[in-house]
Short mmCIF file of C-alpha atoms and ligand atoms in Angstrom, two decimals:
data_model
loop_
_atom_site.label_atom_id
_atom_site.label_comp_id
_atom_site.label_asym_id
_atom_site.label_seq_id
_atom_site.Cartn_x
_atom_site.Cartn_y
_atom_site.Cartn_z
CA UNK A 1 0.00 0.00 0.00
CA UNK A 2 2.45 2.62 0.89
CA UNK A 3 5.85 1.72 -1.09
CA UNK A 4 8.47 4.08 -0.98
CA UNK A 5 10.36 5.24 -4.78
CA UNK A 6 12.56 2.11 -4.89
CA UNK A 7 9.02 0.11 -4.99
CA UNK A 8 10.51 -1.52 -1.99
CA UNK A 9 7.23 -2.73 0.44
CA UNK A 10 6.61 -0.58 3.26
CA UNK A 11 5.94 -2.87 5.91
CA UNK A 12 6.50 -6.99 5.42
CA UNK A 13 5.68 -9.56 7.38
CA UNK A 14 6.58 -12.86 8.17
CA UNK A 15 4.89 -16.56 9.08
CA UNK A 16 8.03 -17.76 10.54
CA UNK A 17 7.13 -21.44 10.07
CA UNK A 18 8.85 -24.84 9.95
CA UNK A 19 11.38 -24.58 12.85
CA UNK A 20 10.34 -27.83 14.46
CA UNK A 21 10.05 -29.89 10.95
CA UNK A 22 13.58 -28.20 10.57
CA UNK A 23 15.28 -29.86 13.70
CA UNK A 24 13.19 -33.33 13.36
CA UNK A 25 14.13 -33.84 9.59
CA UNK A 26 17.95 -33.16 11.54
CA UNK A 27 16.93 -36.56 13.71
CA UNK A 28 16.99 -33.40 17.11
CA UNK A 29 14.54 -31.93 19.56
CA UNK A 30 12.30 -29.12 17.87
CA UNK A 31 13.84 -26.51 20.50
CA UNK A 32 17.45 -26.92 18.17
CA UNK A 33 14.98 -25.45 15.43
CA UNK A 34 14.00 -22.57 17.33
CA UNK A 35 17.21 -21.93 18.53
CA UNK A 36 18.49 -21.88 14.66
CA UNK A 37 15.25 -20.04 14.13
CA UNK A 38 16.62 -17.22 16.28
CA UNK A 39 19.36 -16.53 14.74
CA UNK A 40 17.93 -16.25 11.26
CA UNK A 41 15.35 -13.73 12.83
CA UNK A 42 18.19 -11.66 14.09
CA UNK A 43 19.97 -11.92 10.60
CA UNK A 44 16.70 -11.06 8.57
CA UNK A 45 15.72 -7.83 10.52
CA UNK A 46 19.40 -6.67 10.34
CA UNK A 47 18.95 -7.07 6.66
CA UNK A 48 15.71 -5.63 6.21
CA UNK A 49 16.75 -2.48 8.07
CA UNK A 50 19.83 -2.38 5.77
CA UNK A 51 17.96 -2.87 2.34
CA UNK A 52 14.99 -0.31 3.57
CA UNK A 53 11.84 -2.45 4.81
CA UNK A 54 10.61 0.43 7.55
CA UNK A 55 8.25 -1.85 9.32
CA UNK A 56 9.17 -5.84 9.36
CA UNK A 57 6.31 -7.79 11.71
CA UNK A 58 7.45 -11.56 12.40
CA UNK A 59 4.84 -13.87 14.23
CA UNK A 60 6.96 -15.52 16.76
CA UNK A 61 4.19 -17.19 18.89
CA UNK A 62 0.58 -17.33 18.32
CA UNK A 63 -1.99 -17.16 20.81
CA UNK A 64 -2.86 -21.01 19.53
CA UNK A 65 0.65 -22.09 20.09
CA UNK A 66 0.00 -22.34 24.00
CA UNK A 67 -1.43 -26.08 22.79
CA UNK A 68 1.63 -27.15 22.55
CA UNK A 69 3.51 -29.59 25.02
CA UNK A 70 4.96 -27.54 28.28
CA UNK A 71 8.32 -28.34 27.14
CA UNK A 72 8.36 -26.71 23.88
CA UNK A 73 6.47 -23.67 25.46
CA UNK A 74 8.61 -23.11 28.43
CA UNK A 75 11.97 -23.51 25.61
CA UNK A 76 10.43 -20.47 23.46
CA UNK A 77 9.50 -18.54 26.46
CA UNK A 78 13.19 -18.76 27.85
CA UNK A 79 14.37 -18.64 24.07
CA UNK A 80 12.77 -15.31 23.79
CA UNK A 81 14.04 -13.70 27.28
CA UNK A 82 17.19 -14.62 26.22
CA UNK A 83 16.95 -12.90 23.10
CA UNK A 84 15.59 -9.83 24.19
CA UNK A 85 17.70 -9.60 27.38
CA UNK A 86 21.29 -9.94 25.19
CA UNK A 87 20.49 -11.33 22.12
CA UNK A 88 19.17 -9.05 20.00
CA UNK A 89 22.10 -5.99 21.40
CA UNK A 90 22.86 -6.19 17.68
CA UNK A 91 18.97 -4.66 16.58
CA UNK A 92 19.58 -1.86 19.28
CA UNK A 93 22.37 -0.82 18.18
CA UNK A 94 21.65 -0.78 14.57
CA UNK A 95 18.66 1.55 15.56
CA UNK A 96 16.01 -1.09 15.14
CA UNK A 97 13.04 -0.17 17.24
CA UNK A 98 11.71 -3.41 18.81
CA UNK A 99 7.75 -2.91 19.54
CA UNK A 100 4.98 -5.80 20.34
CA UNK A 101 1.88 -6.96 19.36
CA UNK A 102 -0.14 -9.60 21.13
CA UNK A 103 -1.94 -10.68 24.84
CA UNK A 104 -0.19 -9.70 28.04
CA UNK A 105 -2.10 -12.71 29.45
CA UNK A 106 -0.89 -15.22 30.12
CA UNK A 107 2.42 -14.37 29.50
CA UNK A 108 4.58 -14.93 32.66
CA UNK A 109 6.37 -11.82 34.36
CA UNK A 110 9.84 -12.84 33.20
CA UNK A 111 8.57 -12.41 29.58
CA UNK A 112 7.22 -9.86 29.98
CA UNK A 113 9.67 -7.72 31.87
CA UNK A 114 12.14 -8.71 29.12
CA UNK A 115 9.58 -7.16 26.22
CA UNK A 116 9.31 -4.40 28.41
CA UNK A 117 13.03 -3.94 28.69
CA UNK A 118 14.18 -4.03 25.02
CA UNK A 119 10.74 -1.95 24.12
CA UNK A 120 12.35 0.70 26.39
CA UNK A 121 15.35 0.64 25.33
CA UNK A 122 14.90 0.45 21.90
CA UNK A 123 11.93 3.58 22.18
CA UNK A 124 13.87 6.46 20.69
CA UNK A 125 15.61 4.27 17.48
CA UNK A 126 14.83 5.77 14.13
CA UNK A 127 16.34 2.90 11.72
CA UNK A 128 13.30 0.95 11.34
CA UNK A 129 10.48 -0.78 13.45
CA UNK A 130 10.35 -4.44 14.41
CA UNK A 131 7.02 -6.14 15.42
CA UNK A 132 7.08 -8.55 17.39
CA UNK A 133 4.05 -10.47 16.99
CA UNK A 134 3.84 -12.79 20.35
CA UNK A 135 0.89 -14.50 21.80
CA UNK A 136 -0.50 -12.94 19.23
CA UNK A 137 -3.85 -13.37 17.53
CA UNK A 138 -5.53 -11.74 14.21
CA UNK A 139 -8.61 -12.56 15.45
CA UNK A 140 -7.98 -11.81 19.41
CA UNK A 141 -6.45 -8.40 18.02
CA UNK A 142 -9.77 -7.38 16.30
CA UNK A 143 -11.70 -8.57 19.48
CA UNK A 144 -9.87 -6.74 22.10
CA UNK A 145 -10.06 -3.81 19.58
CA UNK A 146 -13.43 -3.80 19.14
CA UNK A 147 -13.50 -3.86 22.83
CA UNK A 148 -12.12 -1.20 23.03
CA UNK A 149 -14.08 0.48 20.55
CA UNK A 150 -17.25 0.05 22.61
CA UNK A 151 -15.05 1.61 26.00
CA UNK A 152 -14.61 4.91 23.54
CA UNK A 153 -18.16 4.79 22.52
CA UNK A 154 -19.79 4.93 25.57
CA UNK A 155 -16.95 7.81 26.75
CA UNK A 156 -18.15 9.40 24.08
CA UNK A 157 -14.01 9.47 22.57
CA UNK A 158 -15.54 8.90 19.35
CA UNK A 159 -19.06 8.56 18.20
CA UNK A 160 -19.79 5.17 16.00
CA UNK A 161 -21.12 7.12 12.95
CA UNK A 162 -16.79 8.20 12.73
CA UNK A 163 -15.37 4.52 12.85
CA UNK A 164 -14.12 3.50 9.16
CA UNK A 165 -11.58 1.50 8.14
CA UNK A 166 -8.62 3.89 8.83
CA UNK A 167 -9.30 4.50 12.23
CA UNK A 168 -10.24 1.43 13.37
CA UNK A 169 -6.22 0.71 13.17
CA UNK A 170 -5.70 3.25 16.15
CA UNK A 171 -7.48 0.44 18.20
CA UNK A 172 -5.24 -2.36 17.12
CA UNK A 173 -2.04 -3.17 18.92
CA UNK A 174 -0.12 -1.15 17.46
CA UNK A 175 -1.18 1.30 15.39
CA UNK A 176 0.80 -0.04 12.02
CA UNK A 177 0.45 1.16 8.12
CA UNK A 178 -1.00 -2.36 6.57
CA UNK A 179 0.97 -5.13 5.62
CA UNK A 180 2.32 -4.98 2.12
CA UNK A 181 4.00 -8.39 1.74
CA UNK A 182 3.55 -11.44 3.69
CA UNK A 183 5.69 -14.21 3.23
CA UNK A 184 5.16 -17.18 5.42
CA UNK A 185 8.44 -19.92 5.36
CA UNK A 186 7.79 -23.02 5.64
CA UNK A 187 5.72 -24.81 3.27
CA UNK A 188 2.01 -24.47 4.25
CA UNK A 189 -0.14 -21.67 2.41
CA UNK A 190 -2.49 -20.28 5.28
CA UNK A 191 -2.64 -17.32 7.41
CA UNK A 192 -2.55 -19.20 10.79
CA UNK A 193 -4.58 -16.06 12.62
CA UNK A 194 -1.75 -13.69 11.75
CA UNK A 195 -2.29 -10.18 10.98
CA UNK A 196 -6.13 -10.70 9.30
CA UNK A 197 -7.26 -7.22 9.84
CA UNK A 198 -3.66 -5.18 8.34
CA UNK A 199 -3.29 -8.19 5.57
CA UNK A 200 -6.41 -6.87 3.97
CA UNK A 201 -4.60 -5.81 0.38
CA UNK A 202 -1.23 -7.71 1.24
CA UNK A 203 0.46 -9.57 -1.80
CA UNK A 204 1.61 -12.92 -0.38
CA UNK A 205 4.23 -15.02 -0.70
CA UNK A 206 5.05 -18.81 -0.18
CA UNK A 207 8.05 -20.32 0.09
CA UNK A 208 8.91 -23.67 0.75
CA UNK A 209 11.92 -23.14 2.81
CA UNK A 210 12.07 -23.62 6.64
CA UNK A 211 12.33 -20.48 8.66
CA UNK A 212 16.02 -21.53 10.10
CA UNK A 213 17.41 -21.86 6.60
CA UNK A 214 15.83 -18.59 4.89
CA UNK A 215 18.20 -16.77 3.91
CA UNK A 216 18.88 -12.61 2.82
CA UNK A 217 19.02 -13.96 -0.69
CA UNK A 218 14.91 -15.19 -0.16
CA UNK A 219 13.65 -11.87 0.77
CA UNK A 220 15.52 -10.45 -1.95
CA UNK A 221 13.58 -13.03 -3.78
CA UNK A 222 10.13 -12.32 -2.00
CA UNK A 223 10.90 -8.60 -2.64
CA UNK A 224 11.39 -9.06 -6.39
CA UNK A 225 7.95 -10.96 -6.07
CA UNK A 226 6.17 -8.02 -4.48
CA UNK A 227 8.02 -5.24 -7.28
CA UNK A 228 6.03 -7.70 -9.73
CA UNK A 229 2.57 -7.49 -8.64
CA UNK A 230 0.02 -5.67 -10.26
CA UNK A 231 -1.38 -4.20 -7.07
CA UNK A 232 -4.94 -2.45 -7.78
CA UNK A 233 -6.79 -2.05 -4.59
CA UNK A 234 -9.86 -3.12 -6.54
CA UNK A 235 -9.16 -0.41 -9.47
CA UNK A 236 -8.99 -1.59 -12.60
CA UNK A 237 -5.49 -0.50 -13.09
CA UNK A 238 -2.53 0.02 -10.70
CA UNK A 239 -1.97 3.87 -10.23
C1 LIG B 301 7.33 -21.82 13.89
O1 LIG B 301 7.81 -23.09 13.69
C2 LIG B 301 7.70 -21.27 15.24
C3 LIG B 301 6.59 -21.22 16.19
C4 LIG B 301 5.38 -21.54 15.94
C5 LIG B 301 6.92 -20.78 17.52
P1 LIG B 301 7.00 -24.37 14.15
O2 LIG B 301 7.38 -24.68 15.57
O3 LIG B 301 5.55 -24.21 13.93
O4 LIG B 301 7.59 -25.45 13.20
P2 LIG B 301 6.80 -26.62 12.47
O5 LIG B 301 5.72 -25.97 11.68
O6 LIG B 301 6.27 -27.52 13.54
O7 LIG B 301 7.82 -27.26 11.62
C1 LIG B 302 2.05 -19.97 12.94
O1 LIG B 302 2.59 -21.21 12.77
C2 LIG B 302 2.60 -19.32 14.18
C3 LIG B 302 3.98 -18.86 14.09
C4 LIG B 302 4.75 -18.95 13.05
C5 LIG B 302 4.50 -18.26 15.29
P1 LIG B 302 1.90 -22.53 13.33
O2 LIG B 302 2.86 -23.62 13.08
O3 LIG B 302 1.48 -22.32 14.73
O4 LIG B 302 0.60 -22.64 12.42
P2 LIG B 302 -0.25 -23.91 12.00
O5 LIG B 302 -0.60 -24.64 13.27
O6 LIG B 302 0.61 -24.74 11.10
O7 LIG B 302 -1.43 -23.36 11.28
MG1 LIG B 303 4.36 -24.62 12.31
#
């Protein structure tokens, strides 16, 4: 929707998928594929700050992925302190500003003091913004926002004859542009609850590829994908 001169997408997004299938094709625990996981997320968002991507939003746990075993749940959890406690130094410093999207609940303190950490420290950085999507839901998101819709309503913050399709981002986690490309790794072609409301016009893009082994050289490739698509917002004609 909003692309910049170089036709480079405004803000991408990512289905990080196929970390587990990564590590059990290896013969190892699905926690080595998160762990590899990790590091490719670190290596992407460097590289999307450094070819221009202003907003990059990765789904790193859904609100659905609580299902899983305790194991696997309590490895990501720790996976992801660790990664915003030291980890991801390198995004600070490059100016990456590290924001969040998801349920506080029932995320456990230590989590949650860590997001709160590197969102703090990260506040003032210009270089580009990283959304963390985590116990996050597309659906939940448009539920809590319509939630708190009705709260403004009856304060009388905005009267319901105003709400359109604009505004109603201001009520949505964070209040991002919409996606422009969404890629999900990983081999399956579905949506998995992620983003639904900002996807709404989002060219998307499948690749087979597990997260850990994506590569710069695939978003290049997703990237030349997205400068090819006749985008027409249901015009007739791209203008
Ligand atoms: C994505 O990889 C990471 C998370 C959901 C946290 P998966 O863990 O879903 O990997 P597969 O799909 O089982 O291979
Ligand atoms: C989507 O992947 C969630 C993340 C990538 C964090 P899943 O692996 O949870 O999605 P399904 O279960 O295959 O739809
Ligand atoms: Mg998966």
């Amino acid at each position: 929707m909003s692309n910049n001169k170089n036709n480079m997408p405004y803000h991408v997004g990512i289905i990080m998928d196929g970390n587990g299938r990564w590590a059990q094709e290896r013969g190892q625990n699905r926690s080595e594929g998160h762990k590899k996981g990790a590091e490719t997320l670190e290596k992407i968002a460097l590289y999307a700050k450094k070819i221009g991507i202003k907003i990059l939003s990765l789904y790193a746990f859904s609100t659905d992925n609580f299902k899983r075993s305790q194991e696997e749940v309590d490895y990501l959890m720790n996976l992801f302190i660790k990664c915003f406690e030291t980890k991801f130094d390198s995004l600070c410093k490059e100016g990456i500003k590290v924001v969040f999207s998801g349920r506080e609940y029932p995320l456990k303190d230590n989590v949650l003091k860590a997001m709160h950490k590197i969102t703090e420290k990260t506040q003032n950085n210009t270089g580009c913004i990283l959304n963390i999507c985590l116990n996050y839901g597309g659906q939940e998101e448009i539920v809590d926002a319509s939630l708190k819709i009705a709260n403004d309503i009856n304060k009388g913050i905005i009267k319901k004859e105003d709400l359109n399709r604009d505004n109603f981002y201001n009520y949505l986690y964070q209040n991002l542009p919409p996606l422009d490309l969404l890629i999900r790794t990983g081999k399956e072609h579905r949506l998995s609850n992620f983003m639904l409301y900002q996807a709404f016009y989002a060219e998307l893009y499948f690749v087979d590829t597990y997260f850990p082994d994506f590569l710069e050289k695939d978003l290049d490739k997703a990237i030349e994908h997205f400068q090819n698509c006749n985008r027409k917002f249901g015009n007739v004609e791209n203008k």
